[in-house]
Coordinates of C-alpha atoms and ligand atoms in Angstrom, one line a residue:
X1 CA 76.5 141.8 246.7
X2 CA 72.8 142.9 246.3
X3 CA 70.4 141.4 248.2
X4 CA 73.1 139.7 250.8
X5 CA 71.7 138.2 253.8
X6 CA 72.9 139.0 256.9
X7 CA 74.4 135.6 257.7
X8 CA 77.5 136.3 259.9
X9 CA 80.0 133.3 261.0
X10 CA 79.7 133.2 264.8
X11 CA 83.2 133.9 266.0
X12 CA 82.5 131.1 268.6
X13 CA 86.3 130.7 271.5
X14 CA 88.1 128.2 270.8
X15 CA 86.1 124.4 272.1
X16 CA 83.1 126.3 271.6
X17 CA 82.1 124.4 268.3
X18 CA 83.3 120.7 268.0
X19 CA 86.7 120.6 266.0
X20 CA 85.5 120.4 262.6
X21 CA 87.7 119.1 259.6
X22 CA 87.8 122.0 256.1
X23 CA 89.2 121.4 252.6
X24 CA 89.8 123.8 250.9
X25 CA 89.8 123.0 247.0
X26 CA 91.3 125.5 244.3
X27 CA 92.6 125.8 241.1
X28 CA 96.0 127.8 241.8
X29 CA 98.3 128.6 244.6
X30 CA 96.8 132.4 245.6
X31 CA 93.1 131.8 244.7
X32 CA 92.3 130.2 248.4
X33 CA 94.5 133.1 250.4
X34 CA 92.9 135.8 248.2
X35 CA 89.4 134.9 248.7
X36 CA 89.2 133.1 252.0
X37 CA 92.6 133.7 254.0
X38 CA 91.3 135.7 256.2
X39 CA 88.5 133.0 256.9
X40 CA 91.3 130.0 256.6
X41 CA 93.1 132.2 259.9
X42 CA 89.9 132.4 261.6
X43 CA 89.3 128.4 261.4
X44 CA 92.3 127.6 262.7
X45 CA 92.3 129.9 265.7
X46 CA 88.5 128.6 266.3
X47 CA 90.7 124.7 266.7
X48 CA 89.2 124.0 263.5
X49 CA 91.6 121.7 260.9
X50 CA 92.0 123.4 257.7
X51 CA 93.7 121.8 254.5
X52 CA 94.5 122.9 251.1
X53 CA 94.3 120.6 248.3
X54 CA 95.5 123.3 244.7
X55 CA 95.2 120.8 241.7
X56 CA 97.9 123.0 239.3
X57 CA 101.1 124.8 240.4
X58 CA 100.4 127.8 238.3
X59 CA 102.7 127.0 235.8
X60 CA 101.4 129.6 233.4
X61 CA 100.9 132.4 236.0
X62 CA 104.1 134.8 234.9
X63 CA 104.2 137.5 232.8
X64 CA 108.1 137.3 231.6
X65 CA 108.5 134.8 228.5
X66 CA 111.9 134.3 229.6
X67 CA 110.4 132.3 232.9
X68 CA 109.9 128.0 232.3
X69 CA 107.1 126.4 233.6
X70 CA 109.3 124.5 235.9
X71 CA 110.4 127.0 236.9
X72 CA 107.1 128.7 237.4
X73 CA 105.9 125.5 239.2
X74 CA 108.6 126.2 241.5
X75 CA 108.5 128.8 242.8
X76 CA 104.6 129.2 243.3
X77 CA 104.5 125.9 245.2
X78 CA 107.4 127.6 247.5
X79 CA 105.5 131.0 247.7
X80 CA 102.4 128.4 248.4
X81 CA 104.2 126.4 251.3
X82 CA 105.0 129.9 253.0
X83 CA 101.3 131.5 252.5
X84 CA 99.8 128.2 254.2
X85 CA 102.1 127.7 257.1
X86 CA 101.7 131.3 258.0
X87 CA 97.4 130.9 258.3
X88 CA 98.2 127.6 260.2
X89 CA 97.2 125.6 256.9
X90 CA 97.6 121.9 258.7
X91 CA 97.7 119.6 255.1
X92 CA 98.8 121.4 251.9
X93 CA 98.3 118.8 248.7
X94 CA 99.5 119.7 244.9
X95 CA 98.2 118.1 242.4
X96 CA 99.5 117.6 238.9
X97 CA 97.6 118.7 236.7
X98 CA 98.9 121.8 234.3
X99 CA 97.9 125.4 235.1
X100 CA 94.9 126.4 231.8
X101 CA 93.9 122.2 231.4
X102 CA 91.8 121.7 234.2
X103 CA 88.6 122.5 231.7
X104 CA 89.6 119.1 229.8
X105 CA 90.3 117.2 232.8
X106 CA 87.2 116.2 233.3
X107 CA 86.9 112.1 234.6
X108 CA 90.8 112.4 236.1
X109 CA 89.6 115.7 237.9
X110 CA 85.8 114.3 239.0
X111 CA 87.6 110.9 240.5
X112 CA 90.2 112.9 242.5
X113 CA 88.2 115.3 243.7
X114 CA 85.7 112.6 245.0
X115 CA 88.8 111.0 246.4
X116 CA 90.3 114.0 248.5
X117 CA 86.8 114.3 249.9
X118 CA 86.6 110.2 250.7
X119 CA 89.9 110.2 252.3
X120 CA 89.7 114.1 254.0
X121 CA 86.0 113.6 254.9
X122 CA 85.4 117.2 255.4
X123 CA 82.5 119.1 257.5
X124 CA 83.0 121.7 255.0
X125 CA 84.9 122.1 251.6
X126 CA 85.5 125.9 250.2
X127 CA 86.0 125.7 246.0
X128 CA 85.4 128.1 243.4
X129 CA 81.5 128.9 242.5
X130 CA 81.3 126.9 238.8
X131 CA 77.9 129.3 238.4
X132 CA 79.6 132.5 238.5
X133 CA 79.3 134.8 235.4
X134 CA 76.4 137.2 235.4
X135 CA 76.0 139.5 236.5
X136 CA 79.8 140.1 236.8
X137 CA 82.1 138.5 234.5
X138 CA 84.7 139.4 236.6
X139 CA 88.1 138.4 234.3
X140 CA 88.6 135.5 237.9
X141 CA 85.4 134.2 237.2
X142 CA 86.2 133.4 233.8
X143 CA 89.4 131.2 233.8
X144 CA 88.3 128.4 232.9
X145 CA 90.7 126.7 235.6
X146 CA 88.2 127.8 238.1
X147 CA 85.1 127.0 236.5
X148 CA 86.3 123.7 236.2
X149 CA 87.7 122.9 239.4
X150 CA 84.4 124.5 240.6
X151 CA 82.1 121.8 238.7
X152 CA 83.8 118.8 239.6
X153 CA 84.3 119.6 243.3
X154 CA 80.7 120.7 243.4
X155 CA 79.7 117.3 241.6
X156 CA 81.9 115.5 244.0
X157 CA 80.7 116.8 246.7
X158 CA 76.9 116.2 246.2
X159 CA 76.6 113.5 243.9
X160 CA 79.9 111.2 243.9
X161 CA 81.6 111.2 246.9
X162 CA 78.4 110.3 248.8
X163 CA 77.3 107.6 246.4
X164 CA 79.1 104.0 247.1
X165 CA 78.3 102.7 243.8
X166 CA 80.4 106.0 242.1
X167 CA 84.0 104.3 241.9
X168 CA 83.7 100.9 243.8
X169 CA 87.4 100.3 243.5
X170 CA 87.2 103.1 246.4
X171 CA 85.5 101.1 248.8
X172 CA 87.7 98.4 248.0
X173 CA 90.9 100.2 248.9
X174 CA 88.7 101.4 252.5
X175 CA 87.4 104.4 251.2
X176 CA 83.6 105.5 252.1
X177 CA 81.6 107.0 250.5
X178 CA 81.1 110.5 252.3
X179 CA 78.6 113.5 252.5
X180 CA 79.7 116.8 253.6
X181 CA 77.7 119.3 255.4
X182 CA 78.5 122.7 254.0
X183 CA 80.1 124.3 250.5
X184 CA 81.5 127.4 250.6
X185 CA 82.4 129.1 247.6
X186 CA 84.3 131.7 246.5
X187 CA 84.6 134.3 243.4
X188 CA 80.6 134.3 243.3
X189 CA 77.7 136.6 242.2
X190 CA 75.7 134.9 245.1
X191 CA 77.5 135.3 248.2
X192 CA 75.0 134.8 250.9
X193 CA 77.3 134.4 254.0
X194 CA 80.2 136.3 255.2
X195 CA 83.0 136.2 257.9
X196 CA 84.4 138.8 260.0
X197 CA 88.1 138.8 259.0
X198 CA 88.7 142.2 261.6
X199 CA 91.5 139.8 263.6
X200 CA 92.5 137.9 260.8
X201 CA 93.7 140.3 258.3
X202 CA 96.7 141.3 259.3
X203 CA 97.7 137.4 258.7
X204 CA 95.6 137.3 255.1
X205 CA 98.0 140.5 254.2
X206 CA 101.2 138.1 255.1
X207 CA 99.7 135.2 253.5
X208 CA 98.7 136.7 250.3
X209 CA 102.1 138.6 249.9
X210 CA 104.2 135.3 249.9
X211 CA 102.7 135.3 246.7
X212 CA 105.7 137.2 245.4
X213 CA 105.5 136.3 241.5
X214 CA 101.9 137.7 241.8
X215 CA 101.9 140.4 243.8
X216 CA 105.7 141.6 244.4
X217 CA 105.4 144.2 241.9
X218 CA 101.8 145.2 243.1
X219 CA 102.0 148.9 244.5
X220 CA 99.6 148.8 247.6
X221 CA 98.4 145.3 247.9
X222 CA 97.3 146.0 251.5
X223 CA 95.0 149.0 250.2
X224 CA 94.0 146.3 247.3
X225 CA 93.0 143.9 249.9
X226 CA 91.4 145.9 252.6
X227 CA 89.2 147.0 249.2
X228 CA 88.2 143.5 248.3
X229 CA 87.4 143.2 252.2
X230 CA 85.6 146.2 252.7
X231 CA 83.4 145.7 249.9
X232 CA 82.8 142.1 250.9
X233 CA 81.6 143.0 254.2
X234 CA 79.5 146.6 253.6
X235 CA 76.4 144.4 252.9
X236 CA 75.8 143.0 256.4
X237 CA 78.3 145.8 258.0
X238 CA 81.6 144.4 258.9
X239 CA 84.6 146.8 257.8
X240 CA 86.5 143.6 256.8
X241 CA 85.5 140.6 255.0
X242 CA 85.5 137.6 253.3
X243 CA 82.1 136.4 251.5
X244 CA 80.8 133.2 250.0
X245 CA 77.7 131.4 248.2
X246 CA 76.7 128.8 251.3
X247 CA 75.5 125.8 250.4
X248 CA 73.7 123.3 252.7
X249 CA 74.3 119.9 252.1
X250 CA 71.7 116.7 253.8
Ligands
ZN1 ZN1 93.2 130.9 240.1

């Protein structure tokens, strides 16, 4: 968080701003309600459109060998559903890839993600920072799930999505090239923007709760929660937020 400029969302009323559309693209069901929930609640009640698009189930995310990864899958896309509908999530899409193989995805991964983003055309897409590592190694920042999510939304996003001659069969089927305007992204060591989730977090708390396999046995997620917020938001003075690396895309 050192060094943090103060670059606060405007909590503009509802019609202020023009009704902007905002994919969110992650790696596992949680990841997005964790890090931007609070931001996600704030979208929608600004009349923005916010969708999810989580390319594995977390089919490895349990702790008790006796679980299958069916049954895994399951139940996180169920506690997912819940978890989006109560931040007024508008478009939830699963993918299929497998929870831990994202990292050897790689062209399957770079042509959907450019996809999602032809087909979504987004103002704004939130994903994971790919560049995160020092100074924190934080354990999130190291699955490599994220990372490469990360990297080939990233890539999308500046390089193939916006290019018409990056998968021509695209164009063929009526998809456009596009360019969004902004990247947010979260689990960073450069967060340069952050977003008063005061109003919001009482919504984040539900949202990130449905995640029962994760955090059912958790002894004081709200305290865990209002942490991560409060830490977020001490560099620019908020007592609750959500931060992000902002990227500027034109
Ligand atoms: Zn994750």
């Amino acid at each position: 968080m050192m060094g943090m400029r103060a670059d606060v969302m405007s909590l503009a009323a509802p019609g202020a701003d023009p009704r902007r559309r905002i994919l969110v693209m992650t790696a596992h069901p949680d990841d997005a309600d964790i890090m931007a929930g609070g931001t996600v609640a704030q979208w929608v009640d600004e009349g923005h459109e916010v969708g999810y698009v989580i390319f594995t189930r977390g089919d490895k995310g349990h702790d008790d060998a006796a679980m299958t990864p069916e049954a895994v899958t399951a139940l996180r896309e169920a506690e997912q559903r819940t978890a989006a509908a109560t931040l007024g999530v508008s478009r939830l899409t699963f993918l299929d890839f497998q929870d831990g193989e994202l990292a050897w995805a790689g062209p399957a991964l770079a042509e959907i993600a450019t996809r999602l983003i032809r087909e979504a055309r987004p103002h704004t897409v939130v994903t994971h920072d790919p560049y995160a590592g020092a100074p924190g190694y934080r354990v999130p920042q190291l699955h490599p799930d994220h990372r490469a999510v990360g990297a080939a939304v990233v890539d999308a996003c500046y390089f193939r999505a916006p290019g018409p001659l990056y998968y021509p069969a695209h164009g063929a089927e009526g998809l456009a090239a596009h360019r969004v305007t902004e990247m947010l992204l979260i689990m960073s060591d450069h967060v340069d923007h952050a977003v008063d989730i005061g109003s919001t977090f009482a919504r984040k708390l539900e949202a990130v709760g449905a995640h029962t396999s994760q955090f059912g046995q958790h002894s004081d997620l709200e305290g865990f929660l209002r942490g991560l917020g409060a830490r977020a938001g001490a560099p620019v003075g908020l007592p609750l937020a959500e931060s992000f690396k902002r990227l500027t895309l034109s």
